[in-house]
Coordinates of C-alpha atoms in Angstrom, one line a residue:
V49 CA -1.9 -15.0 -21.4
Q50 CA -3.6 -12.9 -23.1
L51 CA -6.7 -13.1 -25.3
Q52 CA -7.0 -11.5 -28.5
A53 CA -10.6 -10.6 -29.4
S54 CA -11.0 -9.6 -33.4
G55 CA -14.1 -9.5 -36.0
G56 CA -15.9 -6.3 -34.9
G57 CA -17.4 -4.1 -37.0
L58 CA -20.2 -1.9 -38.6
V59 CA -23.1 -3.4 -39.9
Q60 CA -26.5 -2.8 -40.8
A61 CA -29.7 -4.3 -38.4
G62 CA -30.5 -7.4 -39.6
G63 CA -26.7 -8.2 -40.7
S64 CA -24.6 -10.9 -39.0
L65 CA -21.0 -10.6 -37.7
R66 CA -18.8 -13.1 -35.9
L67 CA -16.3 -12.3 -32.9
S68 CA -13.4 -14.6 -32.3
C69 CA -11.3 -14.6 -30.2
A70 CA -8.0 -16.5 -29.6
A71 CA -6.1 -17.3 -26.1
S72 CA -2.4 -17.2 -26.4
G73 CA 0.7 -17.5 -23.5
T74 CA 1.3 -20.9 -22.0
I75 CA -2.1 -22.6 -21.3
I76 CA -2.8 -25.8 -19.4
S77 CA -6.3 -25.9 -19.3
I78 CA -9.3 -23.2 -20.2
R79 CA -12.8 -23.9 -18.3
T80 CA -15.7 -21.3 -19.2
M81 CA -14.8 -19.0 -22.1
N82 CA -17.7 -15.7 -22.3
W83 CA -18.7 -13.0 -24.1
Y84 CA -19.5 -9.7 -22.7
R85 CA -20.5 -6.6 -24.1
Q86 CA -20.9 -3.1 -22.8
A87 CA -22.8 0.0 -24.4
P88 CA -22.0 3.3 -23.3
G89 CA -23.8 4.0 -20.0
N90 CA -24.3 0.5 -19.3
Q91 CA -22.4 -2.0 -16.6
R92 CA -20.4 -4.5 -18.8
E93 CA -22.9 -8.0 -19.5
L94 CA -22.8 -11.3 -19.9
V95 CA -23.9 -12.0 -23.7
A96 CA -22.5 -15.9 -23.8
G97 CA -20.9 -18.6 -22.1
I98 CA -19.5 -22.1 -23.2
T99 CA -17.7 -24.2 -20.5
R100 CA -15.6 -26.8 -21.7
G101 CA -17.7 -29.5 -22.6
G102 CA -20.1 -27.3 -24.7
S103 CA -22.8 -26.5 -22.3
T104 CA -23.4 -23.0 -23.7
N105 CA -25.7 -20.0 -21.6
Y106 CA -27.3 -17.2 -23.2
A107 CA -28.6 -13.4 -22.2
E108 CA -32.1 -13.8 -22.9
S109 CA -31.7 -10.9 -25.3
V110 CA -29.6 -12.9 -27.7
K111 CA -31.1 -16.4 -27.2
G112 CA -32.1 -17.3 -30.8
R113 CA -29.9 -14.9 -32.5
F114 CA -26.3 -15.5 -31.5
T115 CA -24.3 -18.5 -30.9
I116 CA -21.5 -19.0 -29.1
S117 CA -18.8 -21.8 -29.9
R118 CA -15.0 -22.9 -29.3
D119 CA -12.1 -24.9 -30.2
N120 CA -10.5 -26.6 -27.4
T121 CA -7.2 -27.8 -29.5
K122 CA -7.0 -24.2 -30.4
N123 CA -8.1 -21.9 -27.4
T124 CA -10.6 -20.0 -29.6
V125 CA -14.0 -18.8 -28.6
T126 CA -16.7 -17.8 -31.2
L127 CA -19.6 -15.7 -31.5
Q128 CA -21.8 -15.8 -34.1
M129 CA -24.1 -13.0 -34.0
N130 CA -27.2 -12.8 -36.5
G131 CA -30.1 -10.9 -37.0
L132 CA -28.3 -7.8 -35.0
K133 CA -30.1 -5.1 -33.3
P134 CA -29.0 -1.7 -32.5
E135 CA -29.3 -2.2 -29.4
D136 CA -26.6 -5.0 -29.9
A137 CA -24.4 -1.9 -30.1
A138 CA -21.6 -2.3 -27.5
V139 CA -17.4 -3.4 -27.4
Y140 CA -17.5 -6.7 -26.8
Y141 CA -15.5 -8.5 -24.5
C142 CA -14.1 -12.1 -24.5
N143 CA -13.4 -13.7 -21.1
A144 CA -11.7 -17.0 -19.8
D145 CA -10.8 -18.6 -16.9
I146 CA -7.7 -20.0 -17.7
W147 CA -5.0 -22.0 -15.5
S148 CA -1.4 -21.2 -17.2
S149 CA 0.8 -22.3 -14.2
I150 CA 1.9 -26.5 -13.4
N151 CA 3.4 -24.8 -10.3
N152 CA 0.0 -23.0 -9.6
P153 CA -3.0 -25.1 -10.1
T154 CA -5.3 -22.1 -9.7
F155 CA -7.6 -20.7 -12.8
Q156 CA -7.2 -16.7 -13.5
N157 CA -9.8 -15.0 -15.2
V158 CA -8.3 -13.3 -17.7
W159 CA -9.7 -10.7 -20.1
G160 CA -9.6 -9.7 -23.7
Q161 CA -8.9 -6.0 -25.1
G162 CA -12.3 -5.4 -26.4
T163 CA -14.1 -5.0 -30.1
Q164 CA -16.5 -2.9 -31.1
V165 CA -19.7 -3.7 -33.0
T166 CA -21.6 -0.4 -34.1
V167 CA -25.1 -2.1 -35.9
S168 CA -27.1 1.1 -37.7
S169 CA -31.0 1.0 -38.0

């Protein structure tokens, strides 16, 4: 099972980017899907999360600007980022709890490879 993130890039302050993440492999169910970010010298922090049922939570710093959504039929999660600020610049990682084996009914916490977001002022 793997997570593949895409959509990062360079954008001017005030601009928008859309990050996508797709899970692949043998997947029985995906519980919570999250986006984290890590800027140089900082700890990795939770940006947004979404449950299978669609309940969401956001870091205070991104509320009102970022929107997380998911498609359970495609095993994807998306982060729409509007009003980007220089302090949003970081490597963004998708993360999910995935059940992938019928013989082992537990959820694994899986990380994607990260995608760079750069915001110019």
